[in-house]
Amino acid sequence: MDIEQNKQTASAAPASKLLLLGSKVQITNLPVKEVSLLREGSLPAYGYNPGDQIELLAGRISIEEGRLEQTGTWLSTYLGRVGLNPAIDSHTYGEQKEIFQIFRNRRADRETDPADGWFMFQQFLPPEGRKASTRQLEITPDNRPQLAGNQGIMVIDDSGRPPAASDEFKQLNPNAWVIALGIGVAHWQSWAKQFGDKFCLFCRLSDLETTRMEMDSSVIWETIVAMTLRALKTSEVGLWKNGRFTCHIIVEMFPHGIMYLGPDGGYFRHRPGCLPEKSSPRHKGSAPCYDTLATSLLASDWLQAGGPYFCRNAFFDYSTRLLNNWQLLHQSGYAFDGGLRFPELDFSSTFPDGTPCSFVETKSDSCFIDLAQLTPEFEQELDVVSCQQWHETKKEAVRGLFPWPVSSYVKEQMGSMANDCIGVIAEVLHYLKNEVSWKNGFADLRMFSVGNLRTTDPAEIEPVVTLQNVMDSYVSREQVQRPLCVGVFGPPGSGKSFAVKEVAKVIGRRFDISPFDFFEFNLTQFDGPEEINSAIDAIRASVAKGKVPIVFWDEFDCRYDNHEFGYLRYFLPSMQDGITYVHGVPYNIGRSIFVFAGGVKSSYDGMAALLESAEPATRQLVRTLKIPDFLSRLRVVLDIDDIEIPRDLLCNQAGPQELAKLRRILIKRAFIIAHQMDTHWKKAARKTSGLLLRLLLAEYKFGARSIEAVIEASGASDRLVYGLPELIAPSAARVHASWQVELERLVDLARKQQGLREIW
């Protein structure tokens, strides 16, 4: 029976009946505000000084019957808008629990209390913890009529052990579907066994206790999805049998991600451009009703459809509405009109008739991902992605976990040429052309950004976000003992300083005035180690002005005293103890960030390999140069990949992995070209495909630095359209680039044969 038949059957049947079954919980919500005794002069001030800040109730206290009442509130909001009016009964079980939640307004800087922006900052839970007993619910002659004959059942369990009455509920409700929400994913096996594909378990990432800590340390979706899949397949959860899940499972990754797993496959979706967020920090607060919002929205869909319905389109529609409303809840929190209340949200379907019918095609979305079947090979890949190590094998596994999204341009226009290197070049050229002309070329890419640093490579964004988190934490600490030391490695011109500066810009936006000063010192220009102390004098002066200096020690690994890495030992006192010596007198450096940018080794692994040399003389020299001491004082390392295109990627025999690498390099080049054109060629409304293709394929001698130099030097003319005539002449371009004319002609010919050449 398809969804339309389900709807007709539901409309012809008597009014539907829905049972809300949940633990006995009473939640007391207290809105609190902080006021000044000087402003509120009439307040009692016993034990306080006139300048003190004290906390008062901001409005009336609200009491709700746990998540059960939250579910009822959300359902009444949903169902009223779609014209459904089912009979909803509630039944509670177990011992009464009391929970107290303190809400504050995140926008307290306004002069008047706003109508929204209220978040929970503190929660007081009952002392007894989880009960081992599962016989908390008894079915009696008195409650049997209420518990029987339901079209749907929603179980909201706050005990950690759902009621062991699934067989009885199946007998009383033989055709019912069940949506379950608990505080753990274990102990639902009997419910899944009884109701099968009519049972859906909604779980939170925090419910996956076996991998909770690892997930909280993850900063990209790939690792979180891999860990979630592995955790849900364990025998402790017990919902994986004979190579498939025995029921439907929805995993929240609030506020930006949602995942579905079921007997026939799974899907994952995240908000474009958003990365996972940590568990709600205390200084931000949380909106604790997001989980009941999700289950109530799903129940509303099932009531409207006449039964449980999971397919790609249905989850696409559901996840679209859920993520949109989660975003509103995450930003605005609870509303307030003398007391706390749920915010006004939009739950309307994204499909024309409100129903995600199977014949309606979903639009292309690079952030909506069809998960691969859980074959033994895929499970091995999950193990690598989930491991708590970082090496080349894991980076490649992370890159390959989610398939590259095929854009509508590739599907509809490129045909067979999409499967070779020429097709990859034409695809990226299309993105670049639309970006520099219309500012929408990268809109369909699964892209992440930190400031102006953009990437589609999850293995590149993870260390950048890690650096951002560490720098942000360091700047926010009340006290520090030493400079934060960061190692950045990559070929010349790869963008090492650019990456760190963009991270600093993002962190600086949290402040009214950016706290950072930037200093750059190239150690190849130093005559000796005493100049390091002279440079640190300027850094200490910046600290004295209340700034946090970010200091780039470029080519820190250059030769001194006839040895590479000869300067390292002179940095150790400042790195370890935060002091510098001037004529033997120690001086504190203060809060600062030292960025050591390598010139000899293009990666951290290349430098660390020196510690494992097989030659005794080399190992002794490494110790003499204090390389182990230096590396041990680095807190974060960042490798920046090169943008050079290896020749083996530009051949007809290139396989899927080679084409994926080629696309990754070309897109990185496209990001740099678009950024530099936006900086230097703002007046040019059009850039021809020939010009962009030449810049995209050129051999650059100094990486991103050469791209900037070529574009900057070519900006002499002031024309509406920029083409090859406006490009810098070969006699001058040879300093930085050499053009790949033959390859350009091949690409141009293929585009012409496929009908892809455009006017400009």
Tab-separated table of N, CA and C in Angstrom, residues 103-214:
chain	number	residue	atom	x	y	z
A	103	PHE	N	16.602	29.048	33.472
A	103	PHE	CA	16.687	29.697	32.162
A	103	PHE	C	17.172	31.132	32.328
A	104	ARG	N	18.049	31.533	31.450
A	104	ARG	CA	18.495	32.924	31.392
A	104	ARG	C	18.379	33.409	29.952
A	105	ASN	N	18.367	34.710	29.818
A	105	ASN	CA	18.278	35.269	28.476
A	105	ASN	C	19.667	35.522	27.932
A	106	ARG	N	19.931	34.932	26.765
A	106	ARG	CA	21.249	35.092	26.156
A	106	ARG	C	21.444	36.496	25.617
A	107	ARG	N	20.357	37.232	25.437
A	107	ARG	CA	20.436	38.592	24.899
A	107	ARG	C	20.198	39.612	25.993
A	108	ALA	N	20.780	39.368	27.144
A	108	ALA	CA	20.535	40.218	28.310
A	108	ALA	C	21.137	41.603	28.177
A	109	ASP	N	21.908	41.838	27.103
A	109	ASP	CA	22.503	43.158	26.938
A	109	ASP	C	21.484	44.183	26.450
A	110	ARG	N	20.282	43.729	26.045
A	110	ARG	CA	19.267	44.687	25.629
A	110	ARG	C	18.698	45.410	26.842
A	111	GLU	N	18.230	46.633	26.607
A	111	GLU	CA	17.685	47.404	27.711
A	111	GLU	C	16.348	46.850	28.183
A	112	THR	N	15.548	46.308	27.263
A	112	THR	CA	14.266	45.725	27.644
A	112	THR	C	14.316	44.224	27.423
A	113	ASP	N	13.539	43.487	28.210
A	113	ASP	CA	13.519	42.038	28.066
A	113	ASP	C	12.953	41.659	26.707
A	114	PRO	N	13.702	40.910	25.889
A	114	PRO	CA	13.210	40.526	24.572
A	114	PRO	C	12.167	39.417	24.674
A	115	ALA	N	11.476	39.210	23.568
A	115	ALA	CA	10.418	38.196	23.548
A	115	ALA	C	10.967	36.808	23.283
A	116	ASP	N	12.248	36.669	22.997
A	116	ASP	CA	12.841	35.350	22.800
A	116	ASP	C	14.283	35.391	23.290
A	117	GLY	N	15.014	34.327	23.021
A	117	GLY	CA	16.416	34.275	23.439
A	117	GLY	C	16.624	33.658	24.805
A	118	TRP	N	15.651	32.875	25.302
A	118	TRP	CA	15.771	32.252	26.624
A	118	TRP	C	16.263	30.815	26.478
A	119	PHE	N	17.335	30.501	27.222
A	119	PHE	CA	17.962	29.189	27.140
A	119	PHE	C	18.203	28.630	28.535
A	120	MET	N	18.221	27.301	28.609
A	120	MET	CA	18.511	26.644	29.883
A	120	MET	C	20.019	26.641	30.127
A	121	PHE	N	20.423	27.183	31.271
A	121	PHE	CA	21.843	27.247	31.609
A	121	PHE	C	22.219	26.284	32.731
A	122	GLN	N	21.228	25.763	33.442
A	122	GLN	CA	21.532	24.862	34.555
A	122	GLN	C	20.351	23.935	34.777
A	123	GLN	N	20.662	22.674	35.087
A	123	GLN	CA	19.621	21.678	35.302
A	123	GLN	C	19.949	20.869	36.546
A	124	PHE	N	18.939	20.677	37.401
A	124	PHE	CA	19.100	19.889	38.622
A	124	PHE	C	18.285	18.607	38.468
A	125	LEU	N	18.974	17.465	38.475
A	125	LEU	CA	18.341	16.174	38.269
A	125	LEU	C	18.104	15.480	39.602
A	126	PRO	N	17.186	14.512	39.654
A	126	PRO	CA	16.944	13.775	40.903
A	126	PRO	C	18.158	12.950	41.294
A	127	PRO	N	18.334	12.659	42.584
A	127	PRO	CA	19.573	12.024	43.054
A	127	PRO	C	19.642	10.521	42.845
A	128	GLU	N	18.520	9.846	42.586
A	128	GLU	CA	18.539	8.393	42.639
A	128	GLU	C	19.140	7.722	41.419
A	129	GLY	N	19.240	8.441	40.272
A	129	GLY	CA	19.801	7.846	39.065
A	129	GLY	C	18.824	6.906	38.388
A	130	ARG	N	19.331	6.040	37.536
A	130	ARG	CA	18.482	5.147	36.760
A	130	ARG	C	18.127	3.895	37.564
A	131	LYS	N	16.897	3.433	37.392
A	131	LYS	CA	16.420	2.243	38.074
A	131	LYS	C	16.710	1.004	37.221
A	132	ALA	N	16.986	-0.102	37.910
A	132	ALA	CA	17.225	-1.351	37.197
A	132	ALA	C	15.931	-2.048	36.817
A	133	SER	N	14.843	-1.733	37.512
A	133	SER	CA	13.579	-2.413	37.273
A	133	SER	C	12.928	-1.932	35.979
A	134	THR	N	12.323	-2.865	35.253
A	134	THR	CA	11.588	-2.513	34.043
A	134	THR	C	10.091	-2.723	34.216
A	135	ARG	N	9.661	-3.246	35.357
A	135	ARG	CA	8.238	-3.486	35.595
A	135	ARG	C	7.628	-2.272	36.273
A	136	GLN	N	7.725	-1.136	35.614
A	136	GLN	CA	7.171	0.088	36.168
A	136	GLN	C	5.755	0.341	35.686
A	137	LEU	N	5.343	-0.384	34.641
A	137	LEU	CA	4.038	-0.165	34.038
A	137	LEU	C	3.201	-1.435	34.167
A	138	GLU	N	2.028	-1.296	34.729
A	138	GLU	CA	1.114	-2.424	34.861
A	138	GLU	C	-0.147	-2.135	34.059
A	139	ILE	N	-0.552	-3.102	33.268
A	139	ILE	CA	-1.791	-2.990	32.502
A	139	ILE	C	-2.907	-3.635	33.304
A	140	THR	N	-3.900	-2.857	33.650
A	140	THR	CA	-5.000	-3.293	34.499
A	140	THR	C	-6.321	-3.132	33.747
A	141	PRO	N	-7.387	-3.733	34.254
A	141	PRO	CA	-8.696	-3.525	33.627
A	141	PRO	C	-9.093	-2.059	33.545
A	142	ASP	N	-8.613	-1.266	34.505
A	142	ASP	CA	-8.982	0.153	34.504
A	142	ASP	C	-8.312	0.928	33.372
A	143	ASN	N	-7.026	0.632	33.100
A	143	ASN	CA	-6.332	1.420	32.077
A	143	ASN	C	-6.295	0.729	30.710
A	144	ARG	N	-6.772	-0.521	30.631
A	144	ARG	CA	-6.721	-1.259	29.375
A	144	ARG	C	-7.431	-0.530	28.229
A	145	PRO	N	-8.643	0.033	28.429
A	145	PRO	CA	-9.285	0.737	27.308
A	145	PRO	C	-8.463	1.909	26.772
A	146	GLN	N	-7.759	2.588	27.680
A	146	GLN	CA	-6.934	3.718	27.253
A	146	GLN	C	-5.711	3.246	26.480
A	147	LEU	N	-5.145	2.107	26.871
A	147	LEU	CA	-3.908	1.624	26.278
A	147	LEU	C	-4.124	0.788	25.029
A	148	ALA	N	-5.375	0.497	24.671
A	148	ALA	CA	-5.667	-0.381	23.540
A	148	ALA	C	-6.281	0.403	22.380
A	149	GLY	N	-6.209	-0.201	21.186
A	149	GLY	CA	-6.875	0.344	20.017
A	149	GLY	C	-6.305	1.628	19.481
A	150	ASN	N	-4.999	1.843	19.645
A	150	ASN	CA	-4.360	3.078	19.189
A	150	ASN	C	-3.759	2.901	17.801
A	151	GLN	N	-3.863	3.951	17.015
A	151	GLN	CA	-3.196	3.954	15.716
A	151	GLN	C	-1.699	4.158	15.881
A	152	GLY	N	-1.327	4.970	16.855
A	152	GLY	CA	0.071	5.247	17.112
A	152	GLY	C	0.350	5.338	18.599
A	153	ILE	N	1.575	5.004	18.977
A	153	ILE	CA	2.011	5.077	20.376
A	153	ILE	C	3.336	5.815	20.402
A	154	MET	N	3.449	6.786	21.288
A	154	MET	CA	4.720	7.481	21.500
A	154	MET	C	5.188	7.200	22.920
A	155	VAL	N	6.376	6.566	23.021
A	155	VAL	CA	6.940	6.213	24.322
A	155	VAL	C	8.044	7.200	24.647
A	156	ILE	N	7.887	7.935	25.737
A	156	ILE	CA	8.902	8.906	26.178
A	156	ILE	C	9.407	8.438	27.526
A	157	ASP	N	10.532	7.734	27.515
A	157	ASP	CA	11.043	7.104	28.729
A	157	ASP	C	12.204	7.902	29.298
A	158	ASP	N	12.102	8.267	30.572
A	158	ASP	CA	13.169	9.010	31.253
A	158	ASP	C	13.811	8.197	32.365
A	159	SER	N	13.556	6.884	32.378
A	159	SER	CA	14.107	6.038	33.433
A	159	SER	C	15.378	5.324	33.009
A	160	GLY	N	15.633	5.236	31.703
A	160	GLY	CA	16.768	4.469	31.212
A	160	GLY	C	16.426	3.026	30.936
A	161	ARG	N	15.256	2.577	31.394
A	161	ARG	CA	14.767	1.214	31.156
A	161	ARG	C	13.324	1.299	30.698
A	162	PRO	N	13.050	1.186	29.405
A	162	PRO	CA	11.667	1.289	28.926
A	162	PRO	C	10.807	0.167	29.494
A	163	PRO	N	9.495	0.365	29.521
A	163	PRO	CA	8.607	-0.653	30.090
A	163	PRO	C	8.744	-1.995	29.366
A	164	ALA	N	8.836	-3.066	30.153
A	164	ALA	CA	8.942	-4.409	29.580
A	164	ALA	C	7.551	-4.962	29.316
A	165	ALA	N	6.811	-4.251	28.472
A	165	ALA	CA	5.429	-4.647	28.189
A	165	ALA	C	5.139	-4.570	26.699
A	166	SER	N	6.183	-4.719	25.870
A	166	SER	CA	5.988	-4.555	24.432
A	166	SER	C	5.063	-5.621	23.862
A	167	ASP	N	5.156	-6.872	24.363
A	167	ASP	CA	4.295	-7.929	23.844
A	167	ASP	C	2.832	-7.654	24.152
A	168	GLU	N	2.551	-7.131	25.363
A	168	GLU	CA	1.173	-6.812	25.721
A	168	GLU	C	0.642	-5.650	24.884
A	169	PHE	N	1.487	-4.663	24.650
A	169	PHE	CA	1.050	-3.525	23.831
A	169	PHE	C	0.801	-3.958	22.386
A	170	LYS	N	1.581	-4.912	21.904
A	170	LYS	CA	1.356	-5.413	20.552
A	170	LYS	C	0.004	-6.119	20.458
A	171	GLN	N	-0.347	-6.867	21.487
A	171	GLN	CA	-1.646	-7.542	21.484
A	171	GLN	C	-2.791	-6.539	21.548
A	172	LEU	N	-2.616	-5.489	22.354
A	172	LEU	CA	-3.672	-4.490	22.502
A	172	LEU	C	-3.751	-3.555	21.296
A	173	ASN	N	-2.635	-3.404	20.578
A	173	ASN	CA	-2.574	-2.466	19.443
A	173	ASN	C	-1.902	-3.164	18.261
A	174	PRO	N	-2.561	-4.146	17.655
A	174	PRO	CA	-1.894	-4.977	16.648
A	174	PRO	C	-1.450	-4.223	15.406
A	175	ASN	N	-2.101	-3.112	15.053
A	175	ASN	CA	-1.762	-2.377	13.832
A	175	ASN	C	-1.068	-1.043	14.112
A	176	ALA	N	-0.682	-0.835	15.349
A	176	ALA	CA	-0.132	0.472	15.732
A	176	ALA	C	1.334	0.600	15.331
A	177	TRP	N	1.737	1.818	15.110
A	177	TRP	CA	3.156	2.145	14.987
A	177	TRP	C	3.628	2.779	16.287
A	178	VAL	N	4.937	2.714	16.537
A	178	VAL	CA	5.512	3.200	17.794
A	178	VAL	C	6.703	4.087	17.490
A	179	ILE	N	6.754	5.266	18.112
A	179	ILE	CA	7.927	6.148	18.090
A	179	ILE	C	8.436	6.251	19.521
A	180	ALA	N	9.692	5.895	19.742
A	180	ALA	CA	10.249	5.838	21.093
A	180	ALA	C	11.353	6.866	21.270
A	181	LEU	N	11.362	7.485	22.434
A	181	LEU	CA	12.392	8.459	22.810
A	181	LEU	C	12.782	8.177	24.247
A	182	GLY	N	14.047	7.874	24.481
A	182	GLY	CA	14.500	7.568	25.830
A	182	GLY	C	15.705	8.391	26.218
A	183	ILE	N	16.445	7.870	27.202
A	183	ILE	CA	17.708	8.506	27.587
A	183	ILE	C	18.858	7.523	27.375
A	184	GLY	N	18.622	6.530	26.539
A	184	GLY	CA	19.613	5.534	26.170
A	184	GLY	C	19.092	4.741	24.995
A	185	VAL	N	20.004	4.081	24.273
A	185	VAL	CA	19.576	3.308	23.107
A	185	VAL	C	19.470	1.820	23.410
A	186	ALA	N	19.952	1.409	24.565
A	186	ALA	CA	19.857	-0.001	24.929
A	186	ALA	C	18.459	-0.314	25.465
A	187	HIS	N	18.135	-1.603	25.531
A	187	HIS	CA	16.910	-2.126	26.156
A	187	HIS	C	15.648	-1.900	25.331
A	188	TRP	N	15.777	-1.565	24.037
A	188	TRP	CA	14.598	-1.415	23.194
A	188	TRP	C	14.414	-2.618	22.268
A	189	GLN	N	15.181	-3.690	22.488
A	189	GLN	CA	15.141	-4.823	21.566
A	189	GLN	C	13.752	-5.463	21.485
A	190	SER	N	13.094	-5.622	22.640
A	190	SER	CA	11.794	-6.296	22.624
A	190	SER	C	10.753	-5.467	21.878
A	191	TRP	N	10.810	-4.140	22.009
A	191	TRP	CA	9.882	-3.279	21.269
A	191	TRP	C	10.139	-3.384	19.772
A	192	ALA	N	11.409	-3.392	19.386
A	192	ALA	CA	11.738	-3.522	17.964
A	192	ALA	C	11.307	-4.877	17.423
A	193	LYS	N	11.458	-5.921	18.229
A	193	LYS	CA	11.064	-7.261	17.792
A	193	LYS	C	9.557	-7.354	17.592
A	194	GLN	N	8.785	-6.768	18.502
A	194	GLN	CA	7.327	-6.866	18.430
A	194	GLN	C	6.750	-6.032	17.284
A	195	PHE	N	7.274	-4.813	17.098
A	195	PHE	CA	6.649	-3.904	16.135
A	195	PHE	C	7.414	-3.810	14.813
A	196	GLY	N	8.653	-4.315	14.775
A	196	GLY	CA	9.387	-4.419	13.514
A	196	GLY	C	9.526	-3.099	12.777
A	197	ASP	N	9.106	-3.104	11.495
A	197	ASP	CA	9.279	-1.901	10.687
A	197	ASP	C	8.241	-0.822	11.000
A	198	LYS	N	7.422	-1.063	12.011
A	198	LYS	CA	6.522	-0.018	12.500
A	198	LYS	C	7.042	0.618	13.790
A	199	PHE	N	8.291	0.300	14.122
A	199	PHE	CA	8.913	0.854	15.329
A	199	PHE	C	10.053	1.775	14.920
A	200	CYS	N	10.081	2.984	15.474
A	200	CYS	CA	11.159	3.945	15.209
A	200	CYS	C	11.737	4.418	16.528
A	201	LEU	N	13.034	4.248	16.690
A	201	LEU	CA	13.736	4.711	17.884
A	201	LEU	C	14.449	6.015	17.562
A	202	PHE	N	14.127	7.059	18.302
A	202	PHE	CA	14.817	8.341	18.155
A	202	PHE	C	15.856	8.419	19.263
A	203	CYS	N	17.119	8.577	18.890
A	203	CYS	CA	18.168	8.633	19.909
A	203	CYS	C	19.053	9.850	19.699
A	204	ARG	N	19.673	10.265	20.780
A	204	ARG	CA	20.581	11.405	20.764
A	204	ARG	C	22.019	10.908	20.742
A	205	LEU	N	22.915	11.718	20.252
A	205	LEU	CA	24.327	11.323	20.263
A	205	LEU	C	24.802	11.032	21.676
A	206	SER	N	24.309	11.796	22.633
A	206	SER	CA	24.727	11.586	24.021
A	206	SER	C	24.220	10.266	24.572
A	207	ASP	N	23.215	9.644	23.897
A	207	ASP	CA	22.721	8.344	24.345
A	207	ASP	C	23.682	7.211	23.994
A	208	LEU	N	24.556	7.441	23.022
A	208	LEU	CA	25.494	6.408	22.596
A	208	LEU	C	26.694	6.426	23.523
A	209	GLU	N	26.524	5.864	24.695
A	209	GLU	CA	27.499	6.035	25.768
A	209	GLU	C	28.860	5.451	25.431
A	210	THR	N	28.897	4.389	24.635
A	210	THR	CA	30.178	3.733	24.379
A	210	THR	C	31.147	4.608	23.601
A	211	THR	N	30.628	5.570	22.847
A	211	THR	CA	31.514	6.408	22.026
A	211	THR	C	31.263	7.888	22.260
A	212	ARG	N	30.622	8.229	23.384
A	212	ARG	CA	30.237	9.626	23.593
A	212	ARG	C	31.446	10.553	23.620
A	213	MET	N	32.503	10.164	24.328
A	213	MET	CA	33.647	11.050	24.463
A	213	MET	C	34.362	11.242	23.136
A	214	GLU	N	34.490	10.154	22.355
A	214	GLU	CA	35.142	10.301	21.056
A	214	GLU	C	34.332	11.205	20.135
